[in-house]
mmCIF file of C-alpha atoms in Angstrom:
data_model
loop_
_atom_site.group_PDB
_atom_site.id
_atom_site.type_symbol
_atom_site.label_atom_id
_atom_site.label_comp_id
_atom_site.label_asym_id
_atom_site.label_seq_id
_atom_site.Cartn_x
_atom_site.Cartn_y
_atom_site.Cartn_z
ATOM 1 C CA MET A 75 113.464 78.032 74.959
ATOM 2 C CA ARG A 76 114.094 76.251 78.018
ATOM 3 C CA ALA A 77 112.813 74.827 81.169
ATOM 4 C CA ASP A 78 114.826 73.621 83.770
ATOM 5 C CA PHE A 79 113.549 71.475 86.788
ATOM 6 C CA TYR A 80 115.290 71.823 90.188
ATOM 7 C CA LEU A 81 114.287 68.563 91.840
ATOM 8 C CA ILE A 82 114.766 69.498 95.634
ATOM 9 C CA THR A 83 116.825 66.278 97.485
ATOM 10 C CA ALA A 84 119.353 68.141 99.477
ATOM 11 C CA GLU A 85 118.597 68.342 103.019
ATOM 12 C CA ARG A 86 119.739 72.121 103.300
ATOM 13 C CA PHE A 87 117.120 72.884 100.903
ATOM 14 C CA ARG A 88 113.938 70.170 101.942
ATOM 15 C CA GLU A 89 113.964 71.984 105.226
ATOM 16 C CA GLN A 90 113.640 75.611 103.593
ATOM 17 C CA PRO A 91 112.821 75.110 99.609
ATOM 18 C CA LEU A 92 112.784 79.304 99.103
ATOM 19 C CA LEU A 93 116.965 79.000 99.529
ATOM 20 C CA LEU A 94 117.387 77.179 96.250
ATOM 21 C CA VAL A 95 115.001 80.214 95.134
ATOM 22 C CA CYS A 96 117.312 82.606 96.643
ATOM 23 C CA GLU A 97 120.434 80.806 95.425
ATOM 24 C CA LEU A 98 118.996 81.094 91.579
ATOM 25 C CA VAL A 99 117.980 84.834 91.301
ATOM 26 C CA LYS A 100 121.625 85.127 92.695
ATOM 27 C CA LYS A 101 123.295 83.660 90.098
ATOM 28 C CA ALA A 102 120.670 85.080 87.509
ATOM 29 C CA PHE A 103 121.149 88.597 89.007
ATOM 30 C CA ASN A 104 125.328 87.990 88.735
ATOM 31 C CA ALA A 105 124.646 86.568 84.924
ATOM 32 C CA GLY A 106 122.287 90.548 84.310
ATOM 33 C CA GLN A 107 119.577 88.828 83.940
ATOM 34 C CA PRO A 108 116.302 90.428 85.447
ATOM 35 C CA THR A 109 114.212 87.680 86.640
ATOM 36 C CA LEU A 110 110.674 87.250 87.268
ATOM 37 C CA VAL A 111 109.487 84.846 90.697
ATOM 38 C CA LEU A 112 106.037 83.454 89.985
ATOM 39 C CA ALA A 113 105.307 83.020 93.931
ATOM 40 C CA ARG A 114 101.587 80.498 94.562
ATOM 41 C CA ASP A 115 100.482 83.107 96.567
ATOM 42 C CA PHE A 116 101.209 86.537 98.516
ATOM 43 C CA ALA A 117 102.602 84.765 101.807
ATOM 44 C CA GLN A 118 105.134 82.723 99.693
ATOM 45 C CA ALA A 119 106.109 86.476 97.809
ATOM 46 C CA GLU A 120 106.756 88.072 101.483
ATOM 47 C CA ALA A 121 108.316 85.054 102.545
ATOM 48 C CA LEU A 122 110.921 84.926 99.684
ATOM 49 C CA ASP A 123 110.961 88.805 100.313
ATOM 50 C CA ALA A 124 112.053 88.757 103.792
ATOM 51 C CA LEU A 125 114.785 85.784 102.517
ATOM 52 C CA LEU A 126 116.057 87.387 99.989
ATOM 53 C CA TRP A 127 117.220 90.153 102.704
ATOM 54 C CA GLU A 128 118.441 87.547 104.880
ATOM 55 C CA PHE A 129 119.932 84.335 103.028
ATOM 56 C CA ASN A 130 123.523 86.106 102.338
ATOM 57 C CA PRO A 131 124.085 89.417 104.812
ATOM 58 C CA ASP A 132 127.144 89.992 102.486
ATOM 59 C CA LEU A 133 125.257 90.059 99.581
ATOM 60 C CA PHE A 134 122.395 92.376 98.346
ATOM 61 C CA LEU A 135 119.683 91.083 95.856
ATOM 62 C CA PRO A 136 117.524 94.053 94.494
ATOM 63 C CA HIS A 137 114.135 92.907 94.627
ATOM 64 C CA GLN A 138 110.357 93.573 95.487
ATOM 65 C CA ILE A 139 107.168 92.444 95.398
ATOM 66 C CA ALA A 140 105.416 93.475 92.240
ATOM 67 C CA GLY A 141 103.307 96.373 91.809
ATOM 68 C CA ASP A 142 104.486 99.351 92.402
ATOM 69 C CA GLU A 143 105.999 102.253 89.790
ATOM 70 C CA ASP A 144 110.001 100.605 90.464
ATOM 71 C CA ASP A 145 109.220 97.558 88.952
ATOM 72 C CA ALA A 146 110.731 98.356 85.272
ATOM 73 C CA GLU A 147 113.799 99.220 87.049
ATOM 74 C CA THR A 148 114.078 96.090 89.567
ATOM 75 C CA PRO A 149 116.204 93.317 88.538
ATOM 76 C CA ILE A 150 114.410 90.514 90.837
ATOM 77 C CA LEU A 151 110.656 90.969 91.181
ATOM 78 C CA ILE A 152 108.535 88.273 93.360
ATOM 79 C CA VAL A 153 105.205 88.467 91.640
ATOM 80 C CA PRO A 154 101.950 87.373 93.513
ATOM 81 C CA PRO A 155 99.071 85.536 91.536
ATOM 82 C CA GLY A 156 96.667 89.116 90.510
ATOM 83 C CA VAL A 157 99.523 90.847 89.722
ATOM 84 C CA GLU A 158 99.965 91.994 85.461
ATOM 85 C CA ILE A 159 103.722 92.619 85.002
ATOM 86 C CA PRO A 160 105.517 92.740 81.489
ATOM 87 C CA ASP A 161 107.049 89.545 80.831
ATOM 88 C CA ARG A 162 110.669 88.617 81.200
ATOM 89 C CA PRO A 163 113.293 86.051 79.535
ATOM 90 C CA LEU A 164 113.823 84.338 82.857
ATOM 91 C CA VAL A 165 111.144 83.454 84.897
ATOM 92 C CA VAL A 166 111.109 81.275 88.321
ATOM 93 C CA ASN A 167 108.218 79.413 87.751
ATOM 94 C CA LEU A 168 106.929 78.334 92.095
ATOM 95 C CA ARG A 169 103.313 78.027 90.829
ATOM 96 C CA GLU A 170 101.787 74.779 89.925
ATOM 97 C CA THR A 171 100.719 75.315 86.698
ATOM 98 C CA VAL A 172 102.484 76.701 83.095
ATOM 99 C CA PRO A 173 103.276 80.369 83.449
ATOM 100 C CA ASP A 174 101.551 83.011 80.898
ATOM 101 C CA GLY A 175 103.165 85.110 78.842
ATOM 102 C CA HIS A 176 106.534 84.718 76.601
ATOM 103 C CA PHE A 177 109.938 83.944 78.171
ATOM 104 C CA GLU A 178 113.197 82.395 77.034
ATOM 105 C CA ARG A 179 113.865 80.208 80.014
ATOM 106 C CA VAL A 180 111.388 78.758 82.791
ATOM 107 C CA LEU A 181 113.213 77.500 85.935
ATOM 108 C CA GLU A 182 110.854 75.045 87.677
ATOM 109 C CA VAL A 183 111.658 74.627 91.716
ATOM 110 C CA VAL A 184 110.099 71.148 92.666
ATOM 111 C CA ALA A 185 110.150 70.727 96.204
ATOM 112 C CA ALA A 186 110.809 66.244 97.772
ATOM 113 C CA ASP A 187 106.673 66.209 98.048
ATOM 114 C CA GLU A 188 105.649 63.497 95.706
ATOM 115 C CA GLY A 189 102.195 65.878 95.864
ATOM 116 C CA GLU A 190 104.374 68.919 94.249
ATOM 117 C CA ARG A 191 106.472 65.982 92.158
ATOM 118 C CA ALA A 192 103.231 64.936 90.026
ATOM 119 C CA GLY A 193 102.303 68.459 88.912
ATOM 120 C CA SER A 194 105.461 68.963 87.862
ATOM 121 C CA ARG A 195 105.664 65.867 85.781
ATOM 122 C CA GLU A 196 102.562 68.134 83.889
ATOM 123 C CA ARG A 197 104.486 70.788 83.329
ATOM 124 C CA TRP A 198 107.757 68.963 82.122
ATOM 125 C CA LYS A 199 105.226 67.131 79.585
ATOM 126 C CA HIS A 200 103.696 70.988 78.599
ATOM 127 C CA TYR A 201 106.929 72.146 78.248
ATOM 128 C CA ARG A 202 108.561 69.853 75.741
ATOM 129 C CA GLU A 203 105.043 69.514 73.486
ATOM 130 C CA HIS A 204 105.675 73.402 72.968
ATOM 131 C CA GLY A 205 109.627 73.141 71.982
ATOM 132 C CA PHE A 206 111.108 73.944 75.179
ATOM 133 C CA ALA A 207 114.649 72.040 75.806
ATOM 134 C CA VAL A 208 113.885 70.295 79.121
ATOM 135 C CA ARG A 209 116.314 69.598 81.774
ATOM 136 C CA LYS A 210 116.371 67.755 85.422
ATOM 137 C CA PHE A 211 118.795 68.662 88.036
ATOM 138 C CA ASP A 212 118.586 67.052 91.751
ATOM 139 C CA LEU A 213 119.492 69.678 94.582
#
């Protein structure tokens, strides 16, 4: 099990942190990894859904907001709180808590805001205490 923390440092991602999420899910899709993106709220889920259509006009990333009959076939599911979905091996966590369920790898996207970094430190400790290999990347 592995937990990778992506700390936003680059100006490009500071202005639009969801761009980093787009890059991460693109990489996962290209590697054939079905992915869950755990959004903080429905507004963030909608914003990411729109951005995945716009961020690269030459690329189609099959995605949707979770909650309908196509969920099982959709490689990239954006999951707002309160929507129940089956586990997947790869999770991108945008929430302030450790995700529930079973997964092999979690990607934590941490904005430059010091308040968010404080919460990420608690998640880091949790993962480490539960046997995850934990790594940090400054982007």
